[in-house]
PDB file of C-alpha atoms in Angstrom:
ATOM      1  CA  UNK A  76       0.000   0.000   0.000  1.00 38.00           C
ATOM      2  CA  UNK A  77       1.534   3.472  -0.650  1.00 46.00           C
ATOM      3  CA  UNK A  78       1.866   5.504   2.461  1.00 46.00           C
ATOM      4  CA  UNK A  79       1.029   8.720   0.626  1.00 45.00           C
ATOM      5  CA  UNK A  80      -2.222   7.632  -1.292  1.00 46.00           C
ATOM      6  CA  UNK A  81      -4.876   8.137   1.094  1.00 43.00           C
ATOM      7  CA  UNK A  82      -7.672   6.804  -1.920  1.00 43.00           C
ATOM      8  CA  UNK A  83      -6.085   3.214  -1.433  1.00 45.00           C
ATOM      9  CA  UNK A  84      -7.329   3.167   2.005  1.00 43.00           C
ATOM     10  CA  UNK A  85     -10.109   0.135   2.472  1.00 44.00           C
ATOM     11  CA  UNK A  86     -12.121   1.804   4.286  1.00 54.00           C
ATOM     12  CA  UNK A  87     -13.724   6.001   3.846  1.00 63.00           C
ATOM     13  CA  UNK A  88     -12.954   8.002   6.886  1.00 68.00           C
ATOM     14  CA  UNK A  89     -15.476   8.691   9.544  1.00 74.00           C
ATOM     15  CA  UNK A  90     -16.756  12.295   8.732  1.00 78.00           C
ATOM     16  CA  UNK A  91     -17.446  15.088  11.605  1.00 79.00           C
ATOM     17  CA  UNK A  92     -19.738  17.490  10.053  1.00 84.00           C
ATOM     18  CA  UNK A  93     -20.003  19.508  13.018  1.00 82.00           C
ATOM     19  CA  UNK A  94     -15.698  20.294  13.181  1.00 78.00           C
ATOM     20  CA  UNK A  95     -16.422  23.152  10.587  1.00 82.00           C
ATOM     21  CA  UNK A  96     -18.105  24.236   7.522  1.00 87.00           C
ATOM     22  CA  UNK A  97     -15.811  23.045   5.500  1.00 87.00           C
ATOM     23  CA  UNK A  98     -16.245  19.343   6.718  1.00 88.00           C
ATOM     24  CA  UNK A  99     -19.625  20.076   6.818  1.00 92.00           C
ATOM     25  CA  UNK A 100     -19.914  20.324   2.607  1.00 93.00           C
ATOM     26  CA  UNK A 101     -17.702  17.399   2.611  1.00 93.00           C
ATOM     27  CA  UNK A 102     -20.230  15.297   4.479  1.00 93.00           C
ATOM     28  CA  UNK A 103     -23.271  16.754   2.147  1.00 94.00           C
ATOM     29  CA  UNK A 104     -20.815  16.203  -1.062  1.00 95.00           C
ATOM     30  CA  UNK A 105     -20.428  12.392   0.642  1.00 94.00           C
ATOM     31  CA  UNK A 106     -23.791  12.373   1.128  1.00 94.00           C
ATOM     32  CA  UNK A 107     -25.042  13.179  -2.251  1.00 95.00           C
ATOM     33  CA  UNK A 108     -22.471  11.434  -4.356  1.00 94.00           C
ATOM     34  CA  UNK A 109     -23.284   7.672  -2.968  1.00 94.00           C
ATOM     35  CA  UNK A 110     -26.662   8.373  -3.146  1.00 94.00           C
ATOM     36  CA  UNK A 111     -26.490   9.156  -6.487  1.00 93.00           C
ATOM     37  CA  UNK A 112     -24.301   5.991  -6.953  1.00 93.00           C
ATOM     38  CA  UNK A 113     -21.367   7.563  -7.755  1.00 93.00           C
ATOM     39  CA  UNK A 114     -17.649   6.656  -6.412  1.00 93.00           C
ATOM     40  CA  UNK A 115     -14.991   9.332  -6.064  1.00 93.00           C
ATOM     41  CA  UNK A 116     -12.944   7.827  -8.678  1.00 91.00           C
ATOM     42  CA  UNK A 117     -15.952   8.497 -11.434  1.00 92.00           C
ATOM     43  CA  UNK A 118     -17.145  11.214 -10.215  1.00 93.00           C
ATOM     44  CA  UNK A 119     -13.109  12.671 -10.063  1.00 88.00           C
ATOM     45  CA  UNK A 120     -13.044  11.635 -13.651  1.00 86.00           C
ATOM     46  CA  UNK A 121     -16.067  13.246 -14.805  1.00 87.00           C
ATOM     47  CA  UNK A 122     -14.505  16.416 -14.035  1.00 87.00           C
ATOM     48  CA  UNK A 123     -11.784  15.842 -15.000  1.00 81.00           C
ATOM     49  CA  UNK A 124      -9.643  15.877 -11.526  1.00 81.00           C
ATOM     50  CA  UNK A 125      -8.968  12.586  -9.353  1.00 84.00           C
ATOM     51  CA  UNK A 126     -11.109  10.617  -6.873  1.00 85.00           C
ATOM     52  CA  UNK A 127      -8.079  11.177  -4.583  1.00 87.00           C
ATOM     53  CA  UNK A 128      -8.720  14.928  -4.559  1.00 86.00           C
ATOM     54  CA  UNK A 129     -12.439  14.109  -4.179  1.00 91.00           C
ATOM     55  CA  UNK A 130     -11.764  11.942  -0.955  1.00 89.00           C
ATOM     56  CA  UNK A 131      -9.991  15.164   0.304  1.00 86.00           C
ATOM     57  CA  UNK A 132     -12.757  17.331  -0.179  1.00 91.00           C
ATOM     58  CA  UNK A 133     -14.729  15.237   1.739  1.00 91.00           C
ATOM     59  CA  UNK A 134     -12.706  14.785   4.900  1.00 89.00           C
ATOM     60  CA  UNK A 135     -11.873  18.484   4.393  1.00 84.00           C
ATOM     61  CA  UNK A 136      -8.576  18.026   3.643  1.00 80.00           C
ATOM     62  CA  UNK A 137      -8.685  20.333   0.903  1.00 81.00           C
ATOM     63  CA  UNK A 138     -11.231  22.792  -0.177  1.00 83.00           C
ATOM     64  CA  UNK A 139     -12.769  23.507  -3.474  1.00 85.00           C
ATOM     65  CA  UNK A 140     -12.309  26.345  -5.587  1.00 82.00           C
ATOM     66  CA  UNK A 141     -15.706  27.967  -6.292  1.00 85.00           C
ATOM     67  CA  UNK A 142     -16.201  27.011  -9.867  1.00 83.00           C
ATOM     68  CA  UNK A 143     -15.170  23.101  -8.413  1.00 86.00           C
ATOM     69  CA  UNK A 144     -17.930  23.419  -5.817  1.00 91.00           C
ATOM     70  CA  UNK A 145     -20.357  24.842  -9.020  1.00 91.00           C
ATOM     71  CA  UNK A 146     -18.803  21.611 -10.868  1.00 91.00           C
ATOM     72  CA  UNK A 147     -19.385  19.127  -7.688  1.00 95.00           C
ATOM     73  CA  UNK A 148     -23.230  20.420  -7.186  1.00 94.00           C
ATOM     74  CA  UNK A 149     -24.174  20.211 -10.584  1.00 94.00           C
ATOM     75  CA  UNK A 150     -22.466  16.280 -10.675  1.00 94.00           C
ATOM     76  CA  UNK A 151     -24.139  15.396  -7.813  1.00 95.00           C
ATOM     77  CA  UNK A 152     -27.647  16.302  -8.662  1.00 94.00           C
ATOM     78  CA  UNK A 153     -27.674  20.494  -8.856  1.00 94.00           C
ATOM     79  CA  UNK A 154     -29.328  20.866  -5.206  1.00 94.00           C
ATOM     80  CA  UNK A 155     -27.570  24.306  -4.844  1.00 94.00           C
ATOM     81  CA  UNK A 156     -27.050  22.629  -1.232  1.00 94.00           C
ATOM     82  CA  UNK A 157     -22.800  22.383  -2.268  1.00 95.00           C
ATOM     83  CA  UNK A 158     -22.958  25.991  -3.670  1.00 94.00           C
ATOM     84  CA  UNK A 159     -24.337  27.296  -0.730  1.00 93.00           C
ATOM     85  CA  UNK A 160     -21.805  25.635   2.215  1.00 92.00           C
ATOM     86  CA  UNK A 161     -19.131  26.644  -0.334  1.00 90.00           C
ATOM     87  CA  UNK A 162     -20.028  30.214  -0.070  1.00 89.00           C
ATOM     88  CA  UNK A 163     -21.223  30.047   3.570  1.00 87.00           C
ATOM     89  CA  UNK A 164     -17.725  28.462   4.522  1.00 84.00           C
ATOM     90  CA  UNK A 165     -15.820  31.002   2.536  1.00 79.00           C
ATOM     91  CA  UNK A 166     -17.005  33.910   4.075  1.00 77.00           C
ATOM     92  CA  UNK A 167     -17.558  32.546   7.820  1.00 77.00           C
ATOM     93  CA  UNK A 168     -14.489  30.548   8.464  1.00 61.00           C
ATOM     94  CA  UNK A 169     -11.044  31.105   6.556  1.00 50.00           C
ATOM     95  CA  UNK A 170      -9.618  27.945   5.261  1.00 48.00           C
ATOM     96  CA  UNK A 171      -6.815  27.082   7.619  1.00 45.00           C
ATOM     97  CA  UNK A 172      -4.926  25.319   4.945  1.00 46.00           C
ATOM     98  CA  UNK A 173      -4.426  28.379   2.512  1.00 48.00           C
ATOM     99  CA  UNK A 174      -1.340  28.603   4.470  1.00 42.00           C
ATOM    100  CA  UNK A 175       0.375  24.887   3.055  1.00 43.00           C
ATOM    101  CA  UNK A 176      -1.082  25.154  -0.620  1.00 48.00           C
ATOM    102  CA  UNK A 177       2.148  26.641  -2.089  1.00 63.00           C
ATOM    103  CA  UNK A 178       5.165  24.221  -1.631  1.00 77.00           C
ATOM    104  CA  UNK A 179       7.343  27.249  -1.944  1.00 77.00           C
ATOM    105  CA  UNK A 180       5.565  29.707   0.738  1.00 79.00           C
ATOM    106  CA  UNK A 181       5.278  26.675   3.561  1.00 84.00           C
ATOM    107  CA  UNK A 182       9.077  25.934   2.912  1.00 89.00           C
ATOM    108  CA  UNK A 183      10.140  29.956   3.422  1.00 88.00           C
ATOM    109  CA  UNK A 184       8.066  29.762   6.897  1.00 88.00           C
ATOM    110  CA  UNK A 185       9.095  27.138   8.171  1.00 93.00           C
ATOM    111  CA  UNK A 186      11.340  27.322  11.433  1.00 95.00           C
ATOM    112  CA  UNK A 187      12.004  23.279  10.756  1.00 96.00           C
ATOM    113  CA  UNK A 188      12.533  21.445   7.849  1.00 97.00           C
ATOM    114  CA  UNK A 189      12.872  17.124   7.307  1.00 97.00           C
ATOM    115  CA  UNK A 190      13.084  15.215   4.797  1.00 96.00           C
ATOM    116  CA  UNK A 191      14.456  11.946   3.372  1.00 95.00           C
ATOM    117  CA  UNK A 192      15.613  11.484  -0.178  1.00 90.00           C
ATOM    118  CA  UNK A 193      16.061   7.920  -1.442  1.00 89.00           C
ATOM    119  CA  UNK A 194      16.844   8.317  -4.677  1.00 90.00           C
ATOM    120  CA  UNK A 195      18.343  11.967  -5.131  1.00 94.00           C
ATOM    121  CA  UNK A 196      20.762  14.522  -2.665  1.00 96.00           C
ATOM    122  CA  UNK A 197      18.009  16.390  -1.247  1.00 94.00           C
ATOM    123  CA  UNK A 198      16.828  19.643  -3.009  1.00 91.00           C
ATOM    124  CA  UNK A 199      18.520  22.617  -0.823  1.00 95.00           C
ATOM    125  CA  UNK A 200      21.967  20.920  -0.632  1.00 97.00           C
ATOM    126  CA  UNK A 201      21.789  19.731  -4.643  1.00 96.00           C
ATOM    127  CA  UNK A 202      24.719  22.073  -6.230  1.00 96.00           C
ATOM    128  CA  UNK A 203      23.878  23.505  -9.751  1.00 96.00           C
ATOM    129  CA  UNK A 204      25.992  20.910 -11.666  1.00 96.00           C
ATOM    130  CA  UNK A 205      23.857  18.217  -9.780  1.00 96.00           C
ATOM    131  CA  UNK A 206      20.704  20.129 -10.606  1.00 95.00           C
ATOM    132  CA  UNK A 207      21.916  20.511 -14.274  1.00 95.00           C
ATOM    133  CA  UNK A 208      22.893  17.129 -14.904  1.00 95.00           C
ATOM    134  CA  UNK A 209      19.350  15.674 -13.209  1.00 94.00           C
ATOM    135  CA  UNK A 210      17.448  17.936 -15.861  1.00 94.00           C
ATOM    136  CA  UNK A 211      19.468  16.913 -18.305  1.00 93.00           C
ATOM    137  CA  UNK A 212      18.905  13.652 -17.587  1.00 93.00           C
ATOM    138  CA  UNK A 213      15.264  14.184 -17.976  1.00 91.00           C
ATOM    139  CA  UNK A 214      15.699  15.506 -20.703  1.00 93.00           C
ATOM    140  CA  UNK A 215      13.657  18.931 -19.691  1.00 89.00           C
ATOM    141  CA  UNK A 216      13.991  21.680 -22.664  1.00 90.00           C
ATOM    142  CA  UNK A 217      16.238  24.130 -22.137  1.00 87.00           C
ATOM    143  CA  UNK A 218      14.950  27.546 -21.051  1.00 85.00           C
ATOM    144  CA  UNK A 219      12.243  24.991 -18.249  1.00 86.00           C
ATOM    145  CA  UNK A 220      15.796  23.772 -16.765  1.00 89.00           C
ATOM    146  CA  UNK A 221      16.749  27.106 -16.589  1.00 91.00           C
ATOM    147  CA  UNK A 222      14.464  28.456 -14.862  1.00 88.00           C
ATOM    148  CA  UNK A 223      13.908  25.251 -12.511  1.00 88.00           C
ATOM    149  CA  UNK A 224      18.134  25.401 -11.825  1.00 92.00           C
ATOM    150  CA  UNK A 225      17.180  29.230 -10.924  1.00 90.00           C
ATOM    151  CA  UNK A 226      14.494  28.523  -8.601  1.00 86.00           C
ATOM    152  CA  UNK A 227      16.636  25.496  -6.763  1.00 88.00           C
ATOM    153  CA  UNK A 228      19.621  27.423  -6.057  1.00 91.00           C
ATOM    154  CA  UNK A 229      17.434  30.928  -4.426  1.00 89.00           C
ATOM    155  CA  UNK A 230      15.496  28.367  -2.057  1.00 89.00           C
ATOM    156  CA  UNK A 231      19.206  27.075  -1.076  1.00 91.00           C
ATOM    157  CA  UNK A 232      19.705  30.302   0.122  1.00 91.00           C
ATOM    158  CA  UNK A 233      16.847  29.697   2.856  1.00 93.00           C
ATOM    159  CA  UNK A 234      19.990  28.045   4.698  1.00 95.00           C
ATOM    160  CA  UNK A 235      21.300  30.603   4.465  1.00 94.00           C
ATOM    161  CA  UNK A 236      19.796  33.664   6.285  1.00 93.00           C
ATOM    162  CA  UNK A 237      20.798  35.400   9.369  1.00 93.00           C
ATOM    163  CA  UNK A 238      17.568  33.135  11.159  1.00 94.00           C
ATOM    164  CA  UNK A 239      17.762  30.041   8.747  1.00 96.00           C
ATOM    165  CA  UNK A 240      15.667  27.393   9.524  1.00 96.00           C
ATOM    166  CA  UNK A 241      16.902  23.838  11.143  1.00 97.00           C
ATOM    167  CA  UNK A 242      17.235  21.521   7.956  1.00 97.00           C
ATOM    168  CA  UNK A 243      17.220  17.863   8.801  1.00 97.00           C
ATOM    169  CA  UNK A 244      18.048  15.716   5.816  1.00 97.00           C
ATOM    170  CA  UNK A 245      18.285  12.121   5.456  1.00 96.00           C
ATOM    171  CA  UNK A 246      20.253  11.041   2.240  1.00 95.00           C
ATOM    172  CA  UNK A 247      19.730   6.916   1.292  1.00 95.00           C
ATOM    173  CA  UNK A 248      23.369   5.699   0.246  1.00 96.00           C
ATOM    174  CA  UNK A 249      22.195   4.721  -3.146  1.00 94.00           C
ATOM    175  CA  UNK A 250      22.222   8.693  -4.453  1.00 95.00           C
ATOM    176  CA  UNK A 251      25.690   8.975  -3.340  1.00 96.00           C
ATOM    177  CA  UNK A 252      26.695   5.501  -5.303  1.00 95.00           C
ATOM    178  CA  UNK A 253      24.535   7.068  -8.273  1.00 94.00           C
ATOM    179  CA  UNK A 254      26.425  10.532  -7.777  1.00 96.00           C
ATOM    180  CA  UNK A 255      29.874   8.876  -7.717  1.00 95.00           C
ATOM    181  CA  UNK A 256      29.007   7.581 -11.313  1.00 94.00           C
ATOM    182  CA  UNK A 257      29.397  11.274 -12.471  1.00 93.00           C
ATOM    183  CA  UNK A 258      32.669  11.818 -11.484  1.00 92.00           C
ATOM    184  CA  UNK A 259      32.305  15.448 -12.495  1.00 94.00           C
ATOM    185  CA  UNK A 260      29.341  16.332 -10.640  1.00 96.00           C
ATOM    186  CA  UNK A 261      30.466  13.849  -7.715  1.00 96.00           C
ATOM    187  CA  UNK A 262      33.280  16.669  -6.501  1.00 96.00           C
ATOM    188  CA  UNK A 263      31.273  19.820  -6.446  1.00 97.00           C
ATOM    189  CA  UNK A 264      28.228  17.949  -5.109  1.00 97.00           C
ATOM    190  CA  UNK A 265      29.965  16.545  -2.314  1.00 97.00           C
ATOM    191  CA  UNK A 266      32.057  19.708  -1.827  1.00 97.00           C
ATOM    192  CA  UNK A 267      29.124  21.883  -1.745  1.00 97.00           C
ATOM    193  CA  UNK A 268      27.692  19.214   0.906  1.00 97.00           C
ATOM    194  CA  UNK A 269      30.445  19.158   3.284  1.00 97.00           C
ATOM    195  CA  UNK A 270      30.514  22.994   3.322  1.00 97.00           C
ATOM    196  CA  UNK A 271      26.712  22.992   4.232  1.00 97.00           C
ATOM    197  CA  UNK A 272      27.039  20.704   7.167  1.00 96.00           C
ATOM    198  CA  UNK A 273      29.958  22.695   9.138  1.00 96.00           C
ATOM    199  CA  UNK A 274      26.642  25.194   8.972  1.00 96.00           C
ATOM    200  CA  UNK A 275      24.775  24.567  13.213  1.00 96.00           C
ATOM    201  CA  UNK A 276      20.832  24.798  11.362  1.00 97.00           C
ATOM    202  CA  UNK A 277      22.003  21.355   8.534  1.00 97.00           C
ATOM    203  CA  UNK A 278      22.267  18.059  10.001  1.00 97.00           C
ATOM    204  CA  UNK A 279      22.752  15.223   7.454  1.00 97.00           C
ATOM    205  CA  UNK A 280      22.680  11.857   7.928  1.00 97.00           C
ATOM    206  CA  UNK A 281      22.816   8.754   5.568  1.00 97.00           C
ATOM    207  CA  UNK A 282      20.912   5.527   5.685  1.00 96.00           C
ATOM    208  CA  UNK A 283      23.546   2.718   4.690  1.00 96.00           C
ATOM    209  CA  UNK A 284      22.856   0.077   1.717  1.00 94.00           C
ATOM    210  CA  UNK A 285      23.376  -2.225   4.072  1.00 94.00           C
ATOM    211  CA  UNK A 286      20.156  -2.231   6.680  1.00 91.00           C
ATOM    212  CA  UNK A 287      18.245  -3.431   3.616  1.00 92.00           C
ATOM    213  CA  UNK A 288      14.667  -3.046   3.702  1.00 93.00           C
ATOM    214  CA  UNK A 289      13.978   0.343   5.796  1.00 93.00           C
ATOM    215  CA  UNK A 290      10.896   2.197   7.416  1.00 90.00           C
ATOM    216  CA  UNK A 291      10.379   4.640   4.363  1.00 91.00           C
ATOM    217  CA  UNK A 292      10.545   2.501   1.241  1.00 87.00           C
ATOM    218  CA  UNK A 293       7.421   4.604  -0.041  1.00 83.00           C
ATOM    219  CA  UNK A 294       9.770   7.487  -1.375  1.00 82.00           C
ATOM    220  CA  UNK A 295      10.875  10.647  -0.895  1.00 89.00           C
ATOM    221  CA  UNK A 296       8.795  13.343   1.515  1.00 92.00           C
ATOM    222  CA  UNK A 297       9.782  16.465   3.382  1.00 93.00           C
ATOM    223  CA  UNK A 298       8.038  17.685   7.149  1.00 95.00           C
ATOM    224  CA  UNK A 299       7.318  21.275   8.143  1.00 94.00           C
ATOM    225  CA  UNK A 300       7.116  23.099  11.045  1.00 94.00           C
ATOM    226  CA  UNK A 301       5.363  26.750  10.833  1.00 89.00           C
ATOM    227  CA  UNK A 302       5.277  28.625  13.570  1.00 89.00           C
ATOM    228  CA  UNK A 303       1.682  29.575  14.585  1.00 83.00           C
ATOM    229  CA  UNK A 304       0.339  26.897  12.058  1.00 80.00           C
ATOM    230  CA  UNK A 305       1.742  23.354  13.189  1.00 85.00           C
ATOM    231  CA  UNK A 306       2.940  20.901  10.762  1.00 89.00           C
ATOM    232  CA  UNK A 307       2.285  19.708   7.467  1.00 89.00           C
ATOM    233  CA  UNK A 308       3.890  16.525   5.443  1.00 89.00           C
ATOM    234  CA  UNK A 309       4.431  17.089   1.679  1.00 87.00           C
ATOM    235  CA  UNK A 310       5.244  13.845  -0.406  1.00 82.00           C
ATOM    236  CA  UNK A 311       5.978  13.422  -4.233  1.00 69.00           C
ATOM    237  CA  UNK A 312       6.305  11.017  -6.843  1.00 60.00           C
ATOM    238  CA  UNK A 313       7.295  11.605 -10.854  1.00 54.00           C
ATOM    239  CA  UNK A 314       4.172  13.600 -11.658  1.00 50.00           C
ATOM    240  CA  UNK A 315       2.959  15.895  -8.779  1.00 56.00           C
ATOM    241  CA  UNK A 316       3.424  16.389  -4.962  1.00 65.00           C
ATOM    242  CA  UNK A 317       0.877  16.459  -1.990  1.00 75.00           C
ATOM    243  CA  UNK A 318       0.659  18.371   0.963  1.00 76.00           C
ATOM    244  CA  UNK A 319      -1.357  17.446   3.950  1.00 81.00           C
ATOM    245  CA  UNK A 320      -1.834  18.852   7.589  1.00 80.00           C
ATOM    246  CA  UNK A 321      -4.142  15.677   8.182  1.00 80.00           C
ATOM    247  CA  UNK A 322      -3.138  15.151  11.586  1.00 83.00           C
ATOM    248  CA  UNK A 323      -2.924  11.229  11.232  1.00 86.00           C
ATOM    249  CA  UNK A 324      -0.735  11.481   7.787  1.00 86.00           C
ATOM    250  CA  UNK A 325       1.478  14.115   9.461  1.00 89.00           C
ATOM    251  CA  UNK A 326       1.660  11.711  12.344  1.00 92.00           C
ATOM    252  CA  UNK A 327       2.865   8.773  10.718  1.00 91.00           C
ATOM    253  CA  UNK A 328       5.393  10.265   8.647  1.00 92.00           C
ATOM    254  CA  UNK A 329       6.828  11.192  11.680  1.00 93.00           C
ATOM    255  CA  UNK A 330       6.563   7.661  13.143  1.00 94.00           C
ATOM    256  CA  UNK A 331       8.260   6.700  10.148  1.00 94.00           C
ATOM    257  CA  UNK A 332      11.114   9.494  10.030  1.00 94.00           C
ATOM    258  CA  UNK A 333      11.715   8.200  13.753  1.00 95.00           C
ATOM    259  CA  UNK A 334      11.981   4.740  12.844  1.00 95.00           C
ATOM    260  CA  UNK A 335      14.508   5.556  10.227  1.00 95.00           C
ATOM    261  CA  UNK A 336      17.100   7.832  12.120  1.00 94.00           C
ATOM    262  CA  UNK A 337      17.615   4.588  13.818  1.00 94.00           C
ATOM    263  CA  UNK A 338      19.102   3.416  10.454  1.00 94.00           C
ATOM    264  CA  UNK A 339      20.895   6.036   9.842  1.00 95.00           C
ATOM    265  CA  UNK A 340      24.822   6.765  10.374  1.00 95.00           C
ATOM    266  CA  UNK A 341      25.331   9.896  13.149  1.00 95.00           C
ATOM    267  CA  UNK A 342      26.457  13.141  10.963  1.00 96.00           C
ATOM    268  CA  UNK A 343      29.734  12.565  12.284  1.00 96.00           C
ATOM    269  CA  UNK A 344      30.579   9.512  10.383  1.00 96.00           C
ATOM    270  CA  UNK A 345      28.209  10.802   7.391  1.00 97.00           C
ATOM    271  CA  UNK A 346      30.617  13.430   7.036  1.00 96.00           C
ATOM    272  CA  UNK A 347      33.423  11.167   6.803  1.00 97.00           C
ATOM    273  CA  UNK A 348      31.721   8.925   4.692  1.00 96.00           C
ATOM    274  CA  UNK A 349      31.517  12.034   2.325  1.00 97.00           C
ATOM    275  CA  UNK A 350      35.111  12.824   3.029  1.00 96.00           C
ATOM    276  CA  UNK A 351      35.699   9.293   2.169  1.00 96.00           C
ATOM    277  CA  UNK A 352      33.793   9.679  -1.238  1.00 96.00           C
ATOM    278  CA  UNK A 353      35.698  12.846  -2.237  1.00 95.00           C
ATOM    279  CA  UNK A 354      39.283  11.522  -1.897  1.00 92.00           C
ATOM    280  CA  UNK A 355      37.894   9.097  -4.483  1.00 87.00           C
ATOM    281  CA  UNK A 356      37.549  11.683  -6.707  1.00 86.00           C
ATOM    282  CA  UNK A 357      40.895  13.064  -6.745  1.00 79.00           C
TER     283      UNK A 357
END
């Protein structure tokens, strides 16, 4: 089962109409769409967005844009009832997850940032010869990489600022043996990595090849701490990310993050496993 994809889950999640409005159209849009026979999945598709998003709406995970809510009551048998808690909600109670929507915004205010990368160096210590060679690799056209290097390198600075935020990463050992195929890139990259760890907000620590099997096999995800807000979890794959301050996600990805520092080498000896990796490069 993936961790991430709540829409795999085998059983829907007990609504609370009462916590807020916004729950409250969730339970009507629940309401509504099985009694109209529909599953999220379809009714996702008919609109051309996912049952997954769908499922969020109606634990009030996310909230719909107004034309979406339009979309969702006219789908569901044009009651105006979904229209109407939409606008309701909207103007009585501010969505408390405006804050998380941009990746980008949550990053910038958070006082606390972790996050494991299995498969890559994670994104604010990634130099711009790493960054260049990944896009290459992908084959993204030119002026996109560009832009995408330009945007890497400025949220780097974020570790950067007179009140930086703590950056806990956790680094799997395969993207170092992956880097040290690109002898090239290996040197800045790892250069660049053991300049950023003499830094007292960047801890780094490596899980080694050889614990096997670990606690977060599901991929790569990053955990922030806002001050005033709490914490949300955001988690990716190839095609798009998700954010989610759903206390239970954000809870286990914690319980997992836990579980794997166990694994991990202390930054001490991940630094001189990196030391290690750049007199190789000589």
């Amino acid at each position: 089962m993936d961790l991430w994809d709540r829409s795999t889950m085998p059983a829907p999640k007990e609504l609370d109409p009462e916590a807020s409005l916004w729950h409250l159209f969730g339970a009507y849009l629940r309401f509504l769409r099985t009694a109209n026979g529909e599953t999220q999945s379809r009714l996702g598709n008919r609109l051309h967005s996912t049952g997954s998003f769908v499922g969020q709406i109606e634990t009030g995970e996310r909230t719909p844009s107004p034309e979406f809510a339009a979309q969702l009551d006219a789908a569901t048998g044009a009651t105006k009832l979904l229209i109407a808690t939409a606008s309701h909600a909207r103007k009585l109670t501010p969505d408390p997850k405006e804050w998380f929507e941009s990746f980008a915004e949550t990053e910038r205010a958070a006082t606390r940032i972790r996050t494991f990368q299995p498969q890559v160096i994670p994104g604010l210590l990634q130099c711009e010869e790493y960054i260049r060679e990944l896009l290459k690799r992908a084959r993204v056209p030119a002026a996109r990489a560009e832009m995408w290097v330009e945007r890497r390198l400025a949220r780097r600075r974020l570790l950067l600022a007179s009140e930086p935020p703590e950056y806990w990463a956790i680094v799997d050992e395969a993207a170092l043996l992956r880097l040290m195929r690109n002898p090239e890139v290996a040197k800045p990259q790892l250069l660049l990595m053991l300049d950023m760890i003499e830094r007292e907000n960047v801890v780094l620590e490596m899980v080694p090849i050889d614990v096997g099997l670990h606690p977060c096999m599901d991929g790569a995800f990053v955990l922030f701490t806002v001050p005033g807000k709490g914490e949300c979890t955001y988690a990716e794959d190839m095609s798009e990310g998700r954010m989610t301050t759903n206390a239970q996600t954000v809870a286990e990805v914690q319980r997992r993050y836990d579980l794997l520092r166990s694994d991990t080498l202390a930054p001490a000896r991940t630094e001189r496993h990196l030391r290690d990796l750049l007199e190789g490069t000589e």
